[in-house]
mmCIF file of C-alpha atoms in Angstrom:
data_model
loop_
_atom_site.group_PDB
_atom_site.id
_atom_site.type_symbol
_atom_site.label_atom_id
_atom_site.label_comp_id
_atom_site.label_asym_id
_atom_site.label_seq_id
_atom_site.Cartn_x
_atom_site.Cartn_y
_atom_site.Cartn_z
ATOM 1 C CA UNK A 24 73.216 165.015 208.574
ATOM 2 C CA UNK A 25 76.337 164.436 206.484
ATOM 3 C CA UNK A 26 78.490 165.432 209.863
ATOM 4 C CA UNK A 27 76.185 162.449 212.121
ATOM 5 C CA UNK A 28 78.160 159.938 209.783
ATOM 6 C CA UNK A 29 81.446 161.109 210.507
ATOM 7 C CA UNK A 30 83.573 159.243 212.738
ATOM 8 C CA UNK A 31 85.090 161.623 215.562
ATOM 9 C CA UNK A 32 82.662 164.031 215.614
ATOM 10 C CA UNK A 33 80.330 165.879 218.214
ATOM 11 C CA UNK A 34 78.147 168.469 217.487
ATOM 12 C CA UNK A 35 78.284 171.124 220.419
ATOM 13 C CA UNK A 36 77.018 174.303 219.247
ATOM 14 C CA UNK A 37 74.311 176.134 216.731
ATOM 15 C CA UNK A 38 74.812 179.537 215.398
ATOM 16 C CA UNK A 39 71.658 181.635 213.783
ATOM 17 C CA UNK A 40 70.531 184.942 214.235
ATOM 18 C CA UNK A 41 67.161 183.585 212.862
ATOM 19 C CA UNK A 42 65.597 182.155 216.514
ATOM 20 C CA UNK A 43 63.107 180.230 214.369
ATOM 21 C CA UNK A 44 65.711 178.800 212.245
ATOM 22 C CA UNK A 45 67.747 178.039 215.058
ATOM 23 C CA UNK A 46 65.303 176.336 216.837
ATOM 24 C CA UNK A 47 64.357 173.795 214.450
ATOM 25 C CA UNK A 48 68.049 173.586 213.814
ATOM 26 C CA UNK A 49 68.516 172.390 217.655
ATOM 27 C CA UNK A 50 65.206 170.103 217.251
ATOM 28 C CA UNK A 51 66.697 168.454 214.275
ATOM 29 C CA UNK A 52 70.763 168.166 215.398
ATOM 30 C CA UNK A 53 68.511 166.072 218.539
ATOM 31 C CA UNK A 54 66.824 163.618 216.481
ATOM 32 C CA UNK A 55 70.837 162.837 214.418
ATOM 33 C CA UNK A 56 71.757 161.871 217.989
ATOM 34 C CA UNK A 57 74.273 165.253 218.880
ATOM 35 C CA UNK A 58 71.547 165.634 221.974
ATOM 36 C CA UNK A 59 70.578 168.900 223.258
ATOM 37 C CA UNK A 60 73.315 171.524 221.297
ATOM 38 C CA UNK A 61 73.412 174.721 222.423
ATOM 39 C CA UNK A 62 72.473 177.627 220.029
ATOM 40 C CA UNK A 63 73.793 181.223 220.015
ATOM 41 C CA UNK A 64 72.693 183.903 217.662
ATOM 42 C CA UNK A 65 76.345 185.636 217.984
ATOM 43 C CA UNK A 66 79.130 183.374 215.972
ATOM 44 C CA UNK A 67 81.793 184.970 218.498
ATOM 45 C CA UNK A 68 80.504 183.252 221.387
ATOM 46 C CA UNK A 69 81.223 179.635 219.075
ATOM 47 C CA UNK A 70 84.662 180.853 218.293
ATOM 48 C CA UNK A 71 85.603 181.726 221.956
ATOM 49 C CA UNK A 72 84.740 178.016 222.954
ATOM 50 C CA UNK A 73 88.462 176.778 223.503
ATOM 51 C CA UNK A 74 86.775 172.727 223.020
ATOM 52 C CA UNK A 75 85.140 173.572 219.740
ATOM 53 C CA UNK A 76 88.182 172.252 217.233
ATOM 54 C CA UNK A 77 86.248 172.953 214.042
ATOM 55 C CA UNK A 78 83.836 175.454 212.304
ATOM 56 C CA UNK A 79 81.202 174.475 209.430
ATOM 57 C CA UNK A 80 80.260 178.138 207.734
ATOM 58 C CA UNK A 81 76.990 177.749 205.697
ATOM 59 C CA UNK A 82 76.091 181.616 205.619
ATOM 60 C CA UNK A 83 75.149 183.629 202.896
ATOM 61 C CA UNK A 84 77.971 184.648 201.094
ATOM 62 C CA UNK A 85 78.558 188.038 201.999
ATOM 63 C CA UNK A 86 79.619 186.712 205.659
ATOM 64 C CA UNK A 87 81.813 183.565 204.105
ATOM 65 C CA UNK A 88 85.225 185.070 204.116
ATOM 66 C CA UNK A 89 84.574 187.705 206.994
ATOM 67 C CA UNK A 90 83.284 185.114 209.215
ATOM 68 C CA UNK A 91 86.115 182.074 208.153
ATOM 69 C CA UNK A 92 88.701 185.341 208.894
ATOM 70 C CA UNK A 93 87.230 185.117 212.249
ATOM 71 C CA UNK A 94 87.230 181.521 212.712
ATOM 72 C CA UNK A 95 91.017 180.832 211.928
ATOM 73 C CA UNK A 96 92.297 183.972 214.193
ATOM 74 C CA UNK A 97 90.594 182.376 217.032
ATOM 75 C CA UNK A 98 92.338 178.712 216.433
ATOM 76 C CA UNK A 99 89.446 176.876 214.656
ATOM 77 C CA UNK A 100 89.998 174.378 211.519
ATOM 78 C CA UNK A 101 87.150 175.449 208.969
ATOM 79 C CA UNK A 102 84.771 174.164 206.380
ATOM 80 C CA UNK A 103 83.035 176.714 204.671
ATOM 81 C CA UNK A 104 80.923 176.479 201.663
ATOM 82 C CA UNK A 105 81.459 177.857 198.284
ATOM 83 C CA UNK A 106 81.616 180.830 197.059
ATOM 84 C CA UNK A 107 84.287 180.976 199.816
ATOM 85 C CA UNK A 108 84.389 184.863 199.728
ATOM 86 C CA UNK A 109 81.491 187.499 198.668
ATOM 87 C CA UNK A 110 84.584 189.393 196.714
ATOM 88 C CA UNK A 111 88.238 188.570 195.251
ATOM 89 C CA UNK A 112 89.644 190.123 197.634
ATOM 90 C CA UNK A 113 87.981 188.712 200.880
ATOM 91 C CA UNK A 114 89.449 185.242 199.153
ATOM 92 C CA UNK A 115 92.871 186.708 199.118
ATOM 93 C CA UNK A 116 92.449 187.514 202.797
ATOM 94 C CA UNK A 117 91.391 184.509 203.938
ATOM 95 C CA UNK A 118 94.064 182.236 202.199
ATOM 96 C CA UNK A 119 96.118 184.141 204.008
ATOM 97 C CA UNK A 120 94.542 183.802 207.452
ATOM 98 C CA UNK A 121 94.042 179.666 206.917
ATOM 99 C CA UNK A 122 98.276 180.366 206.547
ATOM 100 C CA UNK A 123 98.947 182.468 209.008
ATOM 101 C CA UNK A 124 97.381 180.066 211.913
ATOM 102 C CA UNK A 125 98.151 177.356 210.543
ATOM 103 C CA UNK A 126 94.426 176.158 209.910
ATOM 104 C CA UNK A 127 93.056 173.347 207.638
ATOM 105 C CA UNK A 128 90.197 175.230 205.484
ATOM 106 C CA UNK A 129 88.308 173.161 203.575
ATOM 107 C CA UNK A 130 85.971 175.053 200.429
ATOM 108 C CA UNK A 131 82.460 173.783 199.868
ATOM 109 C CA UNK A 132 83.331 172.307 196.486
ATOM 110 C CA UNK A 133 82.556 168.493 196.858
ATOM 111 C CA UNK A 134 83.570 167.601 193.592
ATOM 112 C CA UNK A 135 87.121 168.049 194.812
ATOM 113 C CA UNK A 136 86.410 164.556 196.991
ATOM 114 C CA UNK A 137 83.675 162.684 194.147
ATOM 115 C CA UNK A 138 85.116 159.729 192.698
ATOM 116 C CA UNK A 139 83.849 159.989 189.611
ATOM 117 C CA UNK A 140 84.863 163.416 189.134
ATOM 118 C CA UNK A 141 88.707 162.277 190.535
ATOM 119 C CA UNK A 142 88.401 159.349 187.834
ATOM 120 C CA UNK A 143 87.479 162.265 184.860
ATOM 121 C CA UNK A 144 90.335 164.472 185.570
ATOM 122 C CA UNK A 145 92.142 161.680 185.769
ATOM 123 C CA UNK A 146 91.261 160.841 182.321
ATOM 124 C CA UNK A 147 91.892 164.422 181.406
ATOM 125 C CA UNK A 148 95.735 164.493 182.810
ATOM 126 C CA UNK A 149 96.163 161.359 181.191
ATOM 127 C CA UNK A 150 96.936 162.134 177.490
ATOM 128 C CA UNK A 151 94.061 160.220 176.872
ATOM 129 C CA UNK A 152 92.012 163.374 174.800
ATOM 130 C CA UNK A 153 95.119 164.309 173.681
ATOM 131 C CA UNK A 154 96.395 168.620 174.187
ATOM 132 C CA UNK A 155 93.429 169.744 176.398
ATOM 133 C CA UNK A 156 92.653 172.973 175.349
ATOM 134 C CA UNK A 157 89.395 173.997 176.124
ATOM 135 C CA UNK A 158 86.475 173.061 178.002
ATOM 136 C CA UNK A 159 82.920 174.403 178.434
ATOM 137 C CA UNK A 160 80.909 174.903 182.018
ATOM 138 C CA UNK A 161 77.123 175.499 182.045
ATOM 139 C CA UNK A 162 74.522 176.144 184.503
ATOM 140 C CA UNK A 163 71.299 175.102 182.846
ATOM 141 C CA UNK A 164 68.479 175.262 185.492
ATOM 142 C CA UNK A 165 65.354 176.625 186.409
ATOM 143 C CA UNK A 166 65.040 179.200 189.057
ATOM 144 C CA UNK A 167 61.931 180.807 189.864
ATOM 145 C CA UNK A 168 60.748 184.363 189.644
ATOM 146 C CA UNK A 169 60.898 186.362 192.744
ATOM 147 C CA UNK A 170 58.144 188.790 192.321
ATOM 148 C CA UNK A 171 58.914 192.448 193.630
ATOM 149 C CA UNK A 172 58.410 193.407 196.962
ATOM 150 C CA UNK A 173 58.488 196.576 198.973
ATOM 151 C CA UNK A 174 61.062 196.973 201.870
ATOM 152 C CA UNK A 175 59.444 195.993 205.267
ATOM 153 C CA UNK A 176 59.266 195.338 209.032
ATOM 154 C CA UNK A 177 61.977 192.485 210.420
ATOM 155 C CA UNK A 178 60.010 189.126 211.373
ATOM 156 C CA UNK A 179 60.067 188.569 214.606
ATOM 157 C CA UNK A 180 62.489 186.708 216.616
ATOM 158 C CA UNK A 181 65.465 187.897 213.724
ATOM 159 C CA UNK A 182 68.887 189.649 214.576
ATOM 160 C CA UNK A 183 68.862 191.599 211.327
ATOM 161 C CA UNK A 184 71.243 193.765 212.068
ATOM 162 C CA UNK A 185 73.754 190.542 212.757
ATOM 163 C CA UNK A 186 72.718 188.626 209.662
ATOM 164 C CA UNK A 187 73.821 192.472 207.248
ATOM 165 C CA UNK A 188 76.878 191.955 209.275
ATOM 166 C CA UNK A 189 79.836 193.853 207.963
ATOM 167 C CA UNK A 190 77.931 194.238 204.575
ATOM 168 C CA UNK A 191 76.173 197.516 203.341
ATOM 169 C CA UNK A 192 72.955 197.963 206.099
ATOM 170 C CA UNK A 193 70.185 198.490 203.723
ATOM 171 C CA UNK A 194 66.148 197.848 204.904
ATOM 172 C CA UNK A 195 65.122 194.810 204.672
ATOM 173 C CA UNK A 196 62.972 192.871 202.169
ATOM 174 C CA UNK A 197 61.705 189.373 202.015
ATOM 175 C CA UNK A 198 63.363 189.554 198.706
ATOM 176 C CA UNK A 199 66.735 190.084 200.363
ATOM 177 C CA UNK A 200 66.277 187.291 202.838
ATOM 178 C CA UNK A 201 66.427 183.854 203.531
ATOM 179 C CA UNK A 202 67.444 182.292 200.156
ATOM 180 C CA UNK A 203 67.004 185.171 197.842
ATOM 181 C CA UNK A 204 69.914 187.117 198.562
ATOM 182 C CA UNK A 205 71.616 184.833 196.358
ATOM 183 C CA UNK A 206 70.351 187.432 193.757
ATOM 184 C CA UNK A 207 71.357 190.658 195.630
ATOM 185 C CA UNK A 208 74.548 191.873 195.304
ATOM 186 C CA UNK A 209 75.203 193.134 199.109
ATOM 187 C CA UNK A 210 74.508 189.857 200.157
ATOM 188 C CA UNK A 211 74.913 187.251 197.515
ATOM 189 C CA UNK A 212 77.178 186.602 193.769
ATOM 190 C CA UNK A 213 74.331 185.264 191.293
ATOM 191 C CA UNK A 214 74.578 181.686 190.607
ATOM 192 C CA UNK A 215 77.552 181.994 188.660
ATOM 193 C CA UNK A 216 78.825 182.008 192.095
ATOM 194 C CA UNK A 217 75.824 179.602 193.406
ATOM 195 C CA UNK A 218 75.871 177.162 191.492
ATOM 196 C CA UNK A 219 78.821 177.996 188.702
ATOM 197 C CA UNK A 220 81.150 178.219 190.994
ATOM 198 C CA UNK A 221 80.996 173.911 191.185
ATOM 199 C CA UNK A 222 81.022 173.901 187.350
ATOM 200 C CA UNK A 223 83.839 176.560 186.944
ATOM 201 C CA UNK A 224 85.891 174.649 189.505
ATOM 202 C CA UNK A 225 85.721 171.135 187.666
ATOM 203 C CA UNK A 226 86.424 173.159 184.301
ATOM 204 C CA UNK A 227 89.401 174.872 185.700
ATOM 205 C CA UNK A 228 90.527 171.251 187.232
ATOM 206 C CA UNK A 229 90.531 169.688 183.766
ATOM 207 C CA UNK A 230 92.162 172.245 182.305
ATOM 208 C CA UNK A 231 95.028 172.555 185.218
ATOM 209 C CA UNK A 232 95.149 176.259 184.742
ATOM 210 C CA UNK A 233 95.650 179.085 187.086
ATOM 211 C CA UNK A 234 94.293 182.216 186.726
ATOM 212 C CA UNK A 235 93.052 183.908 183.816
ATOM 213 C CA UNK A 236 94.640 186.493 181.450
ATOM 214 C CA UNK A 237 91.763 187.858 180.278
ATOM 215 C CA UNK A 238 88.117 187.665 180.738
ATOM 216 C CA UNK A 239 85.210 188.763 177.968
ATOM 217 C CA UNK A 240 81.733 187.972 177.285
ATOM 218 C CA UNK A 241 78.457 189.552 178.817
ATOM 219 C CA UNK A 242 75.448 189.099 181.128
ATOM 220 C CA UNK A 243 71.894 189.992 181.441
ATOM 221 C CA UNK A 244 68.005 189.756 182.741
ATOM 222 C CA UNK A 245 66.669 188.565 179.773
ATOM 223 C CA UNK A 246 63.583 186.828 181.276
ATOM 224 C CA UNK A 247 62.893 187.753 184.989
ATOM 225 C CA UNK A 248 61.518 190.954 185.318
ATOM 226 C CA UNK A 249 61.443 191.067 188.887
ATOM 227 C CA UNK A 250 63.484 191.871 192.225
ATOM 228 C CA UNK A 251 66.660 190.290 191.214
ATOM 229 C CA UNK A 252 69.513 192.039 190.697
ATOM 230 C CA UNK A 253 71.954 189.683 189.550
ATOM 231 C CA UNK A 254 71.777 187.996 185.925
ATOM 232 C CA UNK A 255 69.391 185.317 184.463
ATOM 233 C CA UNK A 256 72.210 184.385 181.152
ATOM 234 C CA UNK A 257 75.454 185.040 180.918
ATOM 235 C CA UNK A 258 78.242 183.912 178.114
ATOM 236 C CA UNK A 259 81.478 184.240 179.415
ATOM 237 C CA UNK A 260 85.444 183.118 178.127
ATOM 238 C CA UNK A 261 88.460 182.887 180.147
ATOM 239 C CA UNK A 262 91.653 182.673 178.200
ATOM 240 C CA UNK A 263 94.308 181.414 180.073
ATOM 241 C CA UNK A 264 96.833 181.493 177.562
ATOM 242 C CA UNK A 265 96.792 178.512 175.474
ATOM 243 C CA UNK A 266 93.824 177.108 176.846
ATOM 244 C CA UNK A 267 90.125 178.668 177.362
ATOM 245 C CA UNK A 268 87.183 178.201 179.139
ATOM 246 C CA UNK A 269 83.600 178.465 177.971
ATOM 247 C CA UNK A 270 80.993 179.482 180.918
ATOM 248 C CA UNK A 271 77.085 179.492 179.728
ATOM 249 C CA UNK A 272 74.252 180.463 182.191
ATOM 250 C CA UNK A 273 70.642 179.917 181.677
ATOM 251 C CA UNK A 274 68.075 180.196 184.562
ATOM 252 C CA UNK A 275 65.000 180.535 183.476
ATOM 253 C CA UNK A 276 64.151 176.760 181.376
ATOM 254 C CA UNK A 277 64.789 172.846 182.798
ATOM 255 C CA UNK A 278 66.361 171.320 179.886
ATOM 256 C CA UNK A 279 69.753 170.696 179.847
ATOM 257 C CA UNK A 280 72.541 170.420 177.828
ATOM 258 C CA UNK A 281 74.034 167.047 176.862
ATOM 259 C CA UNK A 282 71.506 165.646 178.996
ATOM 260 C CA UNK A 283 72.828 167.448 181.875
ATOM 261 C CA UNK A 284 71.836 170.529 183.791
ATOM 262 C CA UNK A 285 74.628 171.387 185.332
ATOM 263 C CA UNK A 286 77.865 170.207 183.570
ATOM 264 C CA UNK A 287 81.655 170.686 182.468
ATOM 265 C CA UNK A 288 82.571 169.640 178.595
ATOM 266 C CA UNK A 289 86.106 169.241 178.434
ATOM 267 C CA UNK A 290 87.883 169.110 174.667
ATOM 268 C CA UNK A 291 91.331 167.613 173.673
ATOM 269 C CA UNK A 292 92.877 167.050 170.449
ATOM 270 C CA UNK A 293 92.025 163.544 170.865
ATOM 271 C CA UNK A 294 88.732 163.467 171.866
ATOM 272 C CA UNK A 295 86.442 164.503 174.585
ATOM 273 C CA UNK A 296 84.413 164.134 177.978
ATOM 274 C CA UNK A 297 81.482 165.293 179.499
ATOM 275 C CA UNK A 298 81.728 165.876 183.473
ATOM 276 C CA UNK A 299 78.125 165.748 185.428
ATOM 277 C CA UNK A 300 74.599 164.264 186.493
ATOM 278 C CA UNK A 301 72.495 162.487 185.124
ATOM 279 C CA UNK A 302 69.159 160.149 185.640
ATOM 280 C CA UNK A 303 70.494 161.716 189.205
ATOM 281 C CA UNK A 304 73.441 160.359 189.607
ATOM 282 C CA UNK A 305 77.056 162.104 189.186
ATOM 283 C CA UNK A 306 79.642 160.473 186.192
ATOM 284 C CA UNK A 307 81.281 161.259 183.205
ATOM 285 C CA UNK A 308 81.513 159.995 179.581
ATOM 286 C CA UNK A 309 84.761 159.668 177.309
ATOM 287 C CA UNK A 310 84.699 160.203 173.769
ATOM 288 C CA UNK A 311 86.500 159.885 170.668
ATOM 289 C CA UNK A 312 87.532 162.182 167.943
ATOM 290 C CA UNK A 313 84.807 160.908 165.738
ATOM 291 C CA UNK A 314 82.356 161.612 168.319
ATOM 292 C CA UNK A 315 81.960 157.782 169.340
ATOM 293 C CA UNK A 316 81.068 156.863 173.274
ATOM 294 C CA UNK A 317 83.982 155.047 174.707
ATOM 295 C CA UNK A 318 83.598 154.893 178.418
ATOM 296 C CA UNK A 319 80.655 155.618 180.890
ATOM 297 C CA UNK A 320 81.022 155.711 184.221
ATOM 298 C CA UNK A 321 78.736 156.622 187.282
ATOM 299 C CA UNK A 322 79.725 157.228 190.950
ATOM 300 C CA UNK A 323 77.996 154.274 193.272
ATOM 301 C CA UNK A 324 78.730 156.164 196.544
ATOM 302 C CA UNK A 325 78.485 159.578 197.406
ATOM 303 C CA UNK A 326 81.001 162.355 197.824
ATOM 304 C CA UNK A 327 83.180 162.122 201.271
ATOM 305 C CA UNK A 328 83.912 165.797 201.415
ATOM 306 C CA UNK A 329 82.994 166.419 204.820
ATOM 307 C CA UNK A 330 84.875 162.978 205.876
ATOM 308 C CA UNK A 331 87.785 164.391 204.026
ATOM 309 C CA UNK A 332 87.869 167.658 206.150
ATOM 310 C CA UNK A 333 87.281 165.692 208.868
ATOM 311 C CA UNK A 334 89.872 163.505 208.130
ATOM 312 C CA UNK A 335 92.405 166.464 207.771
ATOM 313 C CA UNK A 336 91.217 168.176 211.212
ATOM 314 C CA UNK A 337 93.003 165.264 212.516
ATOM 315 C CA UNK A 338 96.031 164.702 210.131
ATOM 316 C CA UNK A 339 96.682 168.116 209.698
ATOM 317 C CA UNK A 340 97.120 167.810 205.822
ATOM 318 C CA UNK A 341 95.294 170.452 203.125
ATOM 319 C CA UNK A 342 91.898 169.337 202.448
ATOM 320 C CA UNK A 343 90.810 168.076 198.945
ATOM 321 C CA UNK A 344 89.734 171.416 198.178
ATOM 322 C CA UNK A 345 92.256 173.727 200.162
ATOM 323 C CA UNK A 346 91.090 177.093 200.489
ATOM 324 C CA UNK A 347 93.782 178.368 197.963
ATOM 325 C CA UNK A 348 92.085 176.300 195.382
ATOM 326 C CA UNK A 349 88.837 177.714 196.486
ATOM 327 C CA UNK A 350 89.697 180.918 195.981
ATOM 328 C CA UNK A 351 91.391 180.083 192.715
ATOM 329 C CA UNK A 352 88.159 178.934 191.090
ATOM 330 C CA UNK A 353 86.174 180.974 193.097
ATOM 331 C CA UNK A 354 88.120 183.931 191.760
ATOM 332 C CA UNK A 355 86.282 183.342 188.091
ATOM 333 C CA UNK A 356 82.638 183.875 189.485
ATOM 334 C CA UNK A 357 83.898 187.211 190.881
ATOM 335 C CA UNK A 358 85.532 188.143 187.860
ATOM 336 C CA UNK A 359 82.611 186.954 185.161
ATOM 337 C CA UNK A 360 80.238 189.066 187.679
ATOM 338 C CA UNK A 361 82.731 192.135 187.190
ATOM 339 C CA UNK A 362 82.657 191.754 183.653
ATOM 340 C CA UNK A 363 78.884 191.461 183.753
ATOM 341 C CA UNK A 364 78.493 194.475 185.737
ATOM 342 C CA UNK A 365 81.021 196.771 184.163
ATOM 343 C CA UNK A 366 79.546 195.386 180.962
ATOM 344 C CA UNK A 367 83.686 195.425 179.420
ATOM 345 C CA UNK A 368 85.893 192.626 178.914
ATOM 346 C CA UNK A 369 88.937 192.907 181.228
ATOM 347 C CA UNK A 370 92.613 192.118 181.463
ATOM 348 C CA UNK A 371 93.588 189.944 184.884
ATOM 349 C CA UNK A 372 96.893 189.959 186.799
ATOM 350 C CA UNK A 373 96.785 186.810 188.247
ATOM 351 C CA UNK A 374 100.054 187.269 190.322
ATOM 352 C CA UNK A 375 98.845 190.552 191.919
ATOM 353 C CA UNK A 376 95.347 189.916 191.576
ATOM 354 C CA UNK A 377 94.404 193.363 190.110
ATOM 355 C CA UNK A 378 92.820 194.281 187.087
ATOM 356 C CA UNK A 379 95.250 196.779 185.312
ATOM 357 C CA UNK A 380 93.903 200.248 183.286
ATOM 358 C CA UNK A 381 90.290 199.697 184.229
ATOM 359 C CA UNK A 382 89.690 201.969 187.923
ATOM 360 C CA UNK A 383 86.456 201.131 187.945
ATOM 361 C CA UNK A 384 86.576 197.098 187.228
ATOM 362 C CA UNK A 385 89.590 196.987 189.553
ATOM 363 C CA UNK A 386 86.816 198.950 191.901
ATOM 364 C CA UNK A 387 84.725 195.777 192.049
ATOM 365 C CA UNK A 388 87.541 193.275 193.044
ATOM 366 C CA UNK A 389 86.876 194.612 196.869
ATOM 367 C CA UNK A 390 83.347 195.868 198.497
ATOM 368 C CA UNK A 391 82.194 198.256 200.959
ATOM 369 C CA UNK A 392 81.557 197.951 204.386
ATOM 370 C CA UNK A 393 80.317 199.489 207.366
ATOM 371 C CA UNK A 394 82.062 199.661 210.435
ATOM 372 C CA UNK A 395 81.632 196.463 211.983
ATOM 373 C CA UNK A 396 83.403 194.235 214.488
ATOM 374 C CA UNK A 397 83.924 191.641 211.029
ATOM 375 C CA UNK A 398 85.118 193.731 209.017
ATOM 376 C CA UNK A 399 88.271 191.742 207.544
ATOM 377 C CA UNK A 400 91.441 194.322 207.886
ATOM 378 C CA UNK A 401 93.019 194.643 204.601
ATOM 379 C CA UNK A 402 89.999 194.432 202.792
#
């Protein structure tokens, strides 16, 4: 729908290897006013289109990088949503593809492109809180319980087989599928990478950091005791040397903190802000030292992310959030879920991006695949 506003845009083509999915897609890309698009269940027959300019990659995550990879080689501009790669890794791979042709790739982060967001780190760069030196992202939400299921027969009218992909081919289960692979890890990254990987973006914004020295903390399933594989709380610091970063999961409650569900803290010397939504609307709040409100401010118009990639399909300049800044902040879900996993703090070479004197951390920076046509080379 957000794409039907856009000036200088057609819709031309579907891609889902779900027919029913696809279908309704079609039905629905009809009523925006694209007319009658045509749908394919096999992404390569999209990219082999020499009039489609532009790509919009809304997978699950374990096809992200592999199928943006894809996308660039053949000459196509892409937007693809966030967590842009499944793995550390992948994101390596595909900053270098968007370089390599020369192709605007724009990461699924809209804060990059909200003004009130802008206007906070802004206020951040300023001076105005004083020496930044830490600041605190949370996911506070409620997610539902899952259930457990047993593995069994494909639904009808679905390419499973093309929606595994290059990923591990394991049976499928309902509770691997549409939605709920977020919490598998052959298909999805938890909502640290879900959700956190919005939160963890605006943090490492406000800090202006790169990437992390070292990462410590932990994870677990303290509440859902069913199919998902991927944690339910995690407490997590990043210390970037001279500056860290809080990150504070909860899935399984509705209240918030600071009045917000999803949010970014950030603390100077000075004083301090709060980044994120409330009474449903996206702002921030400035405070002093003392604790004292000083300014409020919430966004009267929505995010122009997609108009901004858009925008850049034409111009030919990096996107708000360039892929290289995707990965970047991106990079922190992946390593949070390695520390998580490995259940050990680790050490982080941002410049090589490897994970020195731990083999079996440094393991979990790639994945394995099966052979398949997307498998990205190098990975």
């Amino acid at each position: 729908s957000e794409l039907s506003k856009a000036p200088n845009v057609r819709v031309t083509h579907l891609c889902d290897v779900d027919q029913a999915r696809l279908e309704k897609a079609q039905a629905t890309a009809d009523k925006l006013g694209f007319g009658k698009v045509r749908g394919s269940e096999d992404m390569r027959r999209v990219f082999d289109d020499k009039d489609v300019d532009a790509v919009l990659i809304a997978t699950p995550d374990h096809w992200h990088a592999p199928a943006a990879i894809l996308a660039c080689a053949a000459g196509k501009d892409v937007y693809v949503e966030k967590p842009v790669s499944h793995n550390l890794r992948e994101g390596r791979l595909l900053v270098d593809a968007a370089r390599k042709y020369n192709r605007v790739v724009q990461a699924g982060m809209q804060s990059r492109s909200r003004p009130s967001t802008i206007k906070a780190i802004g206020i951040a760069h300023s001076g105005k809180l004083g020496r930044v030196l830490m600041a605190k992202a949370w996911n506070s939400q409620h997610r539902d319980d899952i259930g457990t299921r047993t593995d069994g027969k494909v639904p009808a009218g679905v390419n499973y087989d093309a929606w595994v992909g290059p990923a591990e081919l394991i049976p499928f289960n309902e509770n691997r599928f549409h939605y709920k692979w977020h919490w598998h890890w052959n298909f999805g990254t938890g909502d640290m990478g879900n959700d956190g990987a919005h939160q963890l973006d605006i943090a490492r914004w406000a800090l202006n950091a790169g990437a992390p020295k070292r990462v410590s903390g932990s994870g677990a399933k303290y509440f859902f005791k069913d199919d998902q594989q991927t944690p339910d709380t995690m407490n997590l610091s990043f210390d970037f040397g001279g500056q860290g970063l809080v990150w504070e999961m909860r899935i399984w409650h509705d209240y918030g903190l600071e009045g917000i569900d999803n949010g970014v803290a950030v603390y100077g010397t000075d004083g301090f802000m709060h980044i994120g939504r409330w009474n449903r609307q996206w702002g921030y709040r400035v405070f002093d030292k003392s604790g004292k409100l000083e300014t409020e401010y919430q966004d009267k118009e929505p995010d122009f992310h997609m108009r901004n990639f858009i925008e850049c399909v034409i111009s030919r300049k990096r996107p708000n959030c360039d892929i290289e800044i995707g990965h970047a902040s991106n990079s922190l879900c992946h390593l949070g879920n390695i520390v998580h996993r490995t259940g050990r703090n680790v050490a982080f070479d941002g410049a090589r991006e490897t994970i020195p004197g731990d083999a079996e951390a440094a393991a979990m920076l790639k994945r394995k695949y099966r052979n398949h046509w997307a498998t990205p080379k190098g990975a």
